[in-house]
mmCIF file of C-alpha atoms in Angstrom:
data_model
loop_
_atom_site.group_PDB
_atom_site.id
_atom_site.type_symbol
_atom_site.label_atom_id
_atom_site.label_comp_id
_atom_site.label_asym_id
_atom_site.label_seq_id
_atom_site.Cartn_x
_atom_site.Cartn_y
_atom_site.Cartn_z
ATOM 1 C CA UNK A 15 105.498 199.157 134.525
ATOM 2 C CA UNK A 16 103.360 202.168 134.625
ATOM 3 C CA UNK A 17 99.535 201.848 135.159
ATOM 4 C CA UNK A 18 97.123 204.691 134.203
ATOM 5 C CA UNK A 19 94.373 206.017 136.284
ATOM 6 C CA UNK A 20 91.499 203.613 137.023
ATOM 7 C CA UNK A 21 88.328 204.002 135.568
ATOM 8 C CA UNK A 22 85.018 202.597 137.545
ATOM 9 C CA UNK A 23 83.882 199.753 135.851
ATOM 10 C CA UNK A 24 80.258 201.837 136.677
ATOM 11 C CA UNK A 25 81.396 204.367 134.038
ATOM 12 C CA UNK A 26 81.923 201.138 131.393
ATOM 13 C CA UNK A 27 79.014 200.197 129.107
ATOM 14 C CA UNK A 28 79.395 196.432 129.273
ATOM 15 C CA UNK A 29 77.646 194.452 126.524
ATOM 16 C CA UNK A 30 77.943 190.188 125.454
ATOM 17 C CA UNK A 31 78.088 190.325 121.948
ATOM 18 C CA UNK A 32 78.462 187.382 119.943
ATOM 19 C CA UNK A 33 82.192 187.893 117.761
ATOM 20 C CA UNK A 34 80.714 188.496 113.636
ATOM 21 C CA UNK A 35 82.257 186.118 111.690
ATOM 22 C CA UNK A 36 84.260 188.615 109.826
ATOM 23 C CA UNK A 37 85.782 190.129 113.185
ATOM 24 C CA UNK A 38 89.610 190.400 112.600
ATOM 25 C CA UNK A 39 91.306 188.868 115.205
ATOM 26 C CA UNK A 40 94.783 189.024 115.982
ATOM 27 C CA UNK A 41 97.127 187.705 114.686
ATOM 28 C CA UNK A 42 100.231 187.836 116.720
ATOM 29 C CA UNK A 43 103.040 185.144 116.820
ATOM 30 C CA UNK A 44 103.444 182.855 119.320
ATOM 31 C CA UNK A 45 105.514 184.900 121.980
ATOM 32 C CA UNK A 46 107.485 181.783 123.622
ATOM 33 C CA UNK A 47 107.494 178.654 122.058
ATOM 34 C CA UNK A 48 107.214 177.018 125.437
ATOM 35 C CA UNK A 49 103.674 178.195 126.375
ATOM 36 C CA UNK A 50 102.011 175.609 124.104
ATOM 37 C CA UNK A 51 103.579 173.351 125.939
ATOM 38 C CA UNK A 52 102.883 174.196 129.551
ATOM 39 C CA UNK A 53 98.976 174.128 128.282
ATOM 40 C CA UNK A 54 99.375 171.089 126.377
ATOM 41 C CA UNK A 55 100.519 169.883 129.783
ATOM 42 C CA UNK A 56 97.530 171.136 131.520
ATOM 43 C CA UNK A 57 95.112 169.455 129.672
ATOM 44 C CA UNK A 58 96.377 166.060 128.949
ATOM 45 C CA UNK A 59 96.006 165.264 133.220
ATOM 46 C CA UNK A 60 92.847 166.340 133.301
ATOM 47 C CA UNK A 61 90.336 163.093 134.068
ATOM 48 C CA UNK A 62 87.783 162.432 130.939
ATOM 49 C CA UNK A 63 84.832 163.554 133.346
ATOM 50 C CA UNK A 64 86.835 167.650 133.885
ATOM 51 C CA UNK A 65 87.086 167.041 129.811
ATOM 52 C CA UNK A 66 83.149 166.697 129.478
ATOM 53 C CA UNK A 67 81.212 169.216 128.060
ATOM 54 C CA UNK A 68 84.114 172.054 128.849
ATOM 55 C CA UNK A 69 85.875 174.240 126.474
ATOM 56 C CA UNK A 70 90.026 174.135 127.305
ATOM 57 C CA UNK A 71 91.933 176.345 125.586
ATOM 58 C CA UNK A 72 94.953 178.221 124.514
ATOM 59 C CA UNK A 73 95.373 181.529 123.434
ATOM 60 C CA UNK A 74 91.974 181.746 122.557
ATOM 61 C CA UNK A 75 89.576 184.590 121.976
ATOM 62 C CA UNK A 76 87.861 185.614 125.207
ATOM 63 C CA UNK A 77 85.374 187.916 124.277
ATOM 64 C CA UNK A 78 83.527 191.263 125.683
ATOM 65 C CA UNK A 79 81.686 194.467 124.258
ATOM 66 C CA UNK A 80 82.789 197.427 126.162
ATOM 67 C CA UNK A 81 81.173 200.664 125.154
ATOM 68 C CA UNK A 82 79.929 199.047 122.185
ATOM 69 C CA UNK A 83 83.724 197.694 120.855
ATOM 70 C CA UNK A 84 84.386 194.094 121.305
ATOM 71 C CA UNK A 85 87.448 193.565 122.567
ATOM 72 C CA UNK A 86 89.010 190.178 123.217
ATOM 73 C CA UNK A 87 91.801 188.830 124.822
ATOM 74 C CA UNK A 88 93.439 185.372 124.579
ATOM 75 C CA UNK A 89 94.749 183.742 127.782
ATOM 76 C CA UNK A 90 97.601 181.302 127.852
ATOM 77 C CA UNK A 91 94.853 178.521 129.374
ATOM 78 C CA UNK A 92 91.447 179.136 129.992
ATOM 79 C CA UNK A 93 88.954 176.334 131.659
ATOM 80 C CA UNK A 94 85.130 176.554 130.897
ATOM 81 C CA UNK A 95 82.173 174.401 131.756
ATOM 82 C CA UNK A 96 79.959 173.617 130.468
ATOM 83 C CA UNK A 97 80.248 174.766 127.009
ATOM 84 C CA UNK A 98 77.367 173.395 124.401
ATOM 85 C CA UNK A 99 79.608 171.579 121.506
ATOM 86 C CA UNK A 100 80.402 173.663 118.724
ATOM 87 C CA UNK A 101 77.634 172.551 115.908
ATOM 88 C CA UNK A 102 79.299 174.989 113.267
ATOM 89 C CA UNK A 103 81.382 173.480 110.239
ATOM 90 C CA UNK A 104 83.671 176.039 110.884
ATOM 91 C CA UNK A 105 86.293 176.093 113.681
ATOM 92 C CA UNK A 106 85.699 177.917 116.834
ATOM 93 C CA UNK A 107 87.225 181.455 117.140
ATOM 94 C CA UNK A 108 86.415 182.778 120.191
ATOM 95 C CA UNK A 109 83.670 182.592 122.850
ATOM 96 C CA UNK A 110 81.714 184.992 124.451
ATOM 97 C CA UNK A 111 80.365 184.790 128.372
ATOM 98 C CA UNK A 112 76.936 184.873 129.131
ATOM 99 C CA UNK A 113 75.995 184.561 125.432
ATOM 100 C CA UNK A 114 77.235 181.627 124.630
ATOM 101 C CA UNK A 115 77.907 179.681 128.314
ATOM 102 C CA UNK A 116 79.202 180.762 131.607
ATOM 103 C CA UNK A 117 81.974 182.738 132.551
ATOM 104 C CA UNK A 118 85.742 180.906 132.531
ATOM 105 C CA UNK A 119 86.380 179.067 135.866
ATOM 106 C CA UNK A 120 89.998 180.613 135.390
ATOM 107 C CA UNK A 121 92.407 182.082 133.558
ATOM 108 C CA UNK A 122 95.884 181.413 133.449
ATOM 109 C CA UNK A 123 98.923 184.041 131.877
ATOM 110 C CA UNK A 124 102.385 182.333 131.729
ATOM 111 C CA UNK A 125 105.230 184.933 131.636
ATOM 112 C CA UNK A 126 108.054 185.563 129.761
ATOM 113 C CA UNK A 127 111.313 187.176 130.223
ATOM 114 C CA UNK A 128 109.504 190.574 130.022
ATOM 115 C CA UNK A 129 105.942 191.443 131.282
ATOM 116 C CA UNK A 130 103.156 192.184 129.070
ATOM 117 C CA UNK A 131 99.663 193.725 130.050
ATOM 118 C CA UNK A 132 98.866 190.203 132.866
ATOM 119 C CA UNK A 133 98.802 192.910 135.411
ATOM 120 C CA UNK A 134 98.058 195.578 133.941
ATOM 121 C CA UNK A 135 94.450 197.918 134.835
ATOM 122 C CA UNK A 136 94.871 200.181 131.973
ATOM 123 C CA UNK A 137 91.753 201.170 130.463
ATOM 124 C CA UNK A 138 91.935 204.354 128.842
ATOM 125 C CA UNK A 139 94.065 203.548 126.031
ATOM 126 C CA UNK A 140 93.159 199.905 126.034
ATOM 127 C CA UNK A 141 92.043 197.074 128.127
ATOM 128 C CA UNK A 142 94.908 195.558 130.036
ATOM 129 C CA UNK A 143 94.492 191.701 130.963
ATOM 130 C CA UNK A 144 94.216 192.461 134.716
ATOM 131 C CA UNK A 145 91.416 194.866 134.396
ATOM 132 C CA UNK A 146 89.843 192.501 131.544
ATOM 133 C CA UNK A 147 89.772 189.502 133.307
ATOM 134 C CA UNK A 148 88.758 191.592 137.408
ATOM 135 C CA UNK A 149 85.889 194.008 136.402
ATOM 136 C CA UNK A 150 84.844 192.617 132.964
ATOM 137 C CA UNK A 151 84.921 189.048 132.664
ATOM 138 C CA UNK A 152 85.025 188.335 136.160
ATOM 139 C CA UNK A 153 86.647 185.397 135.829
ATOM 140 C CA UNK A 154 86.577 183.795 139.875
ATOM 141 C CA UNK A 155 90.369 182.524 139.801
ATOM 142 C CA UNK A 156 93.529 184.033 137.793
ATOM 143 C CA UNK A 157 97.057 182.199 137.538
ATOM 144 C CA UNK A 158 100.331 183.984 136.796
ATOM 145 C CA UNK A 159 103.225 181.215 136.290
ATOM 146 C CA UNK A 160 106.599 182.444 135.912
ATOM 147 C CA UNK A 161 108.085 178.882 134.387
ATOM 148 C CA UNK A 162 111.955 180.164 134.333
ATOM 149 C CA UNK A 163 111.671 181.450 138.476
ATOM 150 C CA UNK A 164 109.178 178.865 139.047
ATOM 151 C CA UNK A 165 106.823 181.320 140.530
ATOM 152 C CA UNK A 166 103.058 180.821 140.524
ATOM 153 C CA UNK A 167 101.043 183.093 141.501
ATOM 154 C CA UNK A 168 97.395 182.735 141.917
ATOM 155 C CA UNK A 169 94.470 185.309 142.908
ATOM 156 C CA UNK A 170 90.701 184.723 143.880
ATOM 157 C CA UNK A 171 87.567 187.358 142.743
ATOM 158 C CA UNK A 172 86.658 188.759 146.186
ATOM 159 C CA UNK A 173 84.991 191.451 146.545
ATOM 160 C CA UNK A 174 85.274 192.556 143.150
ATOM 161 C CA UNK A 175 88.710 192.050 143.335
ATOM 162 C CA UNK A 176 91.806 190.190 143.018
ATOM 163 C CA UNK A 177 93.367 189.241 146.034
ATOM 164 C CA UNK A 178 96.570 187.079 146.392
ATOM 165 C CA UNK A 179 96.261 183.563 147.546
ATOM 166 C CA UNK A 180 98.764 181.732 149.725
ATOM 167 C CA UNK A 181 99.729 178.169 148.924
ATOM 168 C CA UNK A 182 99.452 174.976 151.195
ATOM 169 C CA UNK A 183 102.469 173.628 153.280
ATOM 170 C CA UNK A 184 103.371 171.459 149.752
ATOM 171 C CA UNK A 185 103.152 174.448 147.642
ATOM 172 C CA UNK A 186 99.670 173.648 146.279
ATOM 173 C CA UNK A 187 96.826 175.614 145.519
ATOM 174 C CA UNK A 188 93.303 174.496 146.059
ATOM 175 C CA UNK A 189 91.404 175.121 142.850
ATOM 176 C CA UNK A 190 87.356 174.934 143.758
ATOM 177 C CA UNK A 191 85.415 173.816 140.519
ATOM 178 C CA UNK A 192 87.819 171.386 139.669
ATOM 179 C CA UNK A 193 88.238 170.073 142.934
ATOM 180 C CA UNK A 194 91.829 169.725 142.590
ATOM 181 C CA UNK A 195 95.226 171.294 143.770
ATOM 182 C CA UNK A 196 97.666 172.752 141.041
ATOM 183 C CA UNK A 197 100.700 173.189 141.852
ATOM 184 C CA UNK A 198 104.944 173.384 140.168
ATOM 185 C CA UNK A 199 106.391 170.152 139.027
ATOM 186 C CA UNK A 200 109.830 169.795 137.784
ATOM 187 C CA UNK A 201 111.033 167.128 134.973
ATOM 188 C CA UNK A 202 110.835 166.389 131.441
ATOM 189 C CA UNK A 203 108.443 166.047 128.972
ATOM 190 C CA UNK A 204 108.152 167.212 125.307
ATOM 191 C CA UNK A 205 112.106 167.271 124.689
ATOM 192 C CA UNK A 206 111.659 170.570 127.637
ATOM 193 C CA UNK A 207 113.307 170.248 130.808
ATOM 194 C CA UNK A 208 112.310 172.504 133.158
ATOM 195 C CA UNK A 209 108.991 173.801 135.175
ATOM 196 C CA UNK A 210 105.778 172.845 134.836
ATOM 197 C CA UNK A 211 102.722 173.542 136.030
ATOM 198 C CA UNK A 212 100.484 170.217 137.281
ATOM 199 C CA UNK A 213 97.407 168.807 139.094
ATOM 200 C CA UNK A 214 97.030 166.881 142.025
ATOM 201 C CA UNK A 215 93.765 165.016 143.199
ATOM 202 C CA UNK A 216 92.531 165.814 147.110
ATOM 203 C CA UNK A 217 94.212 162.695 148.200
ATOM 204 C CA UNK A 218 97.424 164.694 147.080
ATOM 205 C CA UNK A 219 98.251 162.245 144.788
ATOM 206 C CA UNK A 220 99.429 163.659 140.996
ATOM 207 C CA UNK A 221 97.234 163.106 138.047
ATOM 208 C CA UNK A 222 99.439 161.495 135.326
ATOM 209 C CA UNK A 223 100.036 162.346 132.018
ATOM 210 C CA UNK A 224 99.063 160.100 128.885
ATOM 211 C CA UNK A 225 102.705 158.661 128.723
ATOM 212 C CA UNK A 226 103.394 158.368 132.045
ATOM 213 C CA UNK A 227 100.014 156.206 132.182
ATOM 214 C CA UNK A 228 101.359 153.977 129.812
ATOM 215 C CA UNK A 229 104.757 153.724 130.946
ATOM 216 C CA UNK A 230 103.560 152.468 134.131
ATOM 217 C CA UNK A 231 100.480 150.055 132.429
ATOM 218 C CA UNK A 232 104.569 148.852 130.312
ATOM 219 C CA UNK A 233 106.268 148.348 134.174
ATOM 220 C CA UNK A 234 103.437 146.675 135.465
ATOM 221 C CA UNK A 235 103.036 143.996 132.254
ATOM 222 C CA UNK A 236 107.180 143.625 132.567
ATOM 223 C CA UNK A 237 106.893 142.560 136.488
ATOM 224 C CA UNK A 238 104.118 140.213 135.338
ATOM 225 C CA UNK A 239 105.951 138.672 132.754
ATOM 226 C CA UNK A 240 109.065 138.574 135.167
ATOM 227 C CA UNK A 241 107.224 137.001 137.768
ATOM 228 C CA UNK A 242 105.542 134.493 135.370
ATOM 229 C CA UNK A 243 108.946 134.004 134.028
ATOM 230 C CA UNK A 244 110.415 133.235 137.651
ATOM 231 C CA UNK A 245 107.482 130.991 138.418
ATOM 232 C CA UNK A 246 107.764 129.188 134.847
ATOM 233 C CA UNK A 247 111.552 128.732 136.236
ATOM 234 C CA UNK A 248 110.527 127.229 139.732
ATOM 235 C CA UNK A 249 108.054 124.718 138.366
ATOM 236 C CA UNK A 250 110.433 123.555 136.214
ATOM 237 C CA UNK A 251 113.469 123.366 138.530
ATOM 238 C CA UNK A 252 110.485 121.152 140.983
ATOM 239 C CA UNK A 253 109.528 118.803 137.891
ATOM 240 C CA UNK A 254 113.364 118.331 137.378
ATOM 241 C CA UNK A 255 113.766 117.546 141.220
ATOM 242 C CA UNK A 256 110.552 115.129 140.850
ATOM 243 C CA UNK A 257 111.915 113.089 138.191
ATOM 244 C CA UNK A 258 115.195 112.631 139.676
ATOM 245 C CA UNK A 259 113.734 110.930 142.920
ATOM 246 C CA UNK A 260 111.805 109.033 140.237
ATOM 247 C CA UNK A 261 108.306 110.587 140.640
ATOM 248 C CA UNK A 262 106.667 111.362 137.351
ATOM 249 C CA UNK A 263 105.482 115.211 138.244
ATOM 250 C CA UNK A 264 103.066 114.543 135.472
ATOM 251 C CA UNK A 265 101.315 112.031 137.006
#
């Protein structure tokens, strides 16, 4: 994939303009029907208190003015906190940094078959998601999942740049802000079998999704109700044993 030339982000007029209402955006289909998914995914782990007061999305307008254009570009997950609720009777479009909260905590691009702009630094032509998320946004941590290799690849803002992060003896990634790891988990869920990406808690244990929740809340009332059951069975077999020896057990 070719990249052009580099321009210093010191030669870029940088502005935080609030999107106008009647701001086009666009309006491009869905490029794998998988990638709602893997967000969906994302989210539905997260603990009620990482929920609070953040904005989670999906391919969602991420705002910037640069050289007095707005330009925006939708990540496949974005985290943000805190974000003030959305008062307006209209549904959120986009958000702008700065403006309208803090920058995103991260970014995350999952990748198809063939690559788009996630690395790319154009910025002559147009903005490529690299360069937009590095020396515009600069957004602290950026994920790059590859769900058919299973590759994840994450980077860190130092220095005013990316640099390529190494994962833990398990595979994990540490992920400050959220205090937890994230990390590739492979099953089922959504009638798609395949790789996902998931969180883990420091303790290294995994954070569990809705269903799993309740499927385990549905195992735990079943061994109650077997034990009862067995218990039920031994009290009776007793009382049986009682009354043959001619002792009234309900005396």
């Amino acid at each position: 994939m070719s990249v052009l030339p580099q321009t210093s982000v010191f030669e870029i007029k940088i502005t935080w303009p609030k999107l106008p209402e009647d701001f086009v955006l666009p309006d491009d289909p869905v490029e794998n029907l998988e990638h709602p998914l893997l967000a969906n995914a994302l989210r539905h782990s997260l603990t009620p208190e990482l929920c609070q007061d953040a904005l989670i999305s999906s391919n969602f307008a991420l705002c910037a003015g640069i050289n007095n254009r707005p330009i925006c570009k939708a990540p496949d997950w974005m985290y943000i906190r805190p974000v003030a609720p959305w008062s307006s009777p209209e549904p959120r479009r986009s958000y702008t940094p700065h403006t309208e909260g803090p920058i995103p905590l991260m970014v995350m691009e999952f990748l198809s078959d063939t690559y788009g702009e996630e690395y790319s630094m154009e910025v002559q032509n147009r903005i490529g998601k690299w360069y937009f998320y590095e020396q515009i946004i600069k957004v602290p941590i950026y994920a790059i999942f590859h769900p058919t290799t299973a590759l994840l690849e994450l980077y860190a803002l130092e220095s005013n740049r990316y640099q390529r992060q190494m994962p833990d003896a398990n595979g994990f990634y540490w992920i400050p802000g959220l205090e937890l790891f994230l990390g590739v988990w492979q099953g089922t869920r959504d009638n798609r079998t395949g790789n996902w990406l998931r969180w883990w808690n420091a303790n290294g244990e995994l954070l569990r999704w809705p269903e799993e929740l309740a499927e385990t809340e549905r195992q735990r009332a079943e061994t109650e109700s077997q034990r009862a059951e067995t218990e039920r069975q031994r009290a009776e077999k007793l009382a049986q044993r009682l009354r043959e020896l001619g002792v009234d057990p309900d005396s």
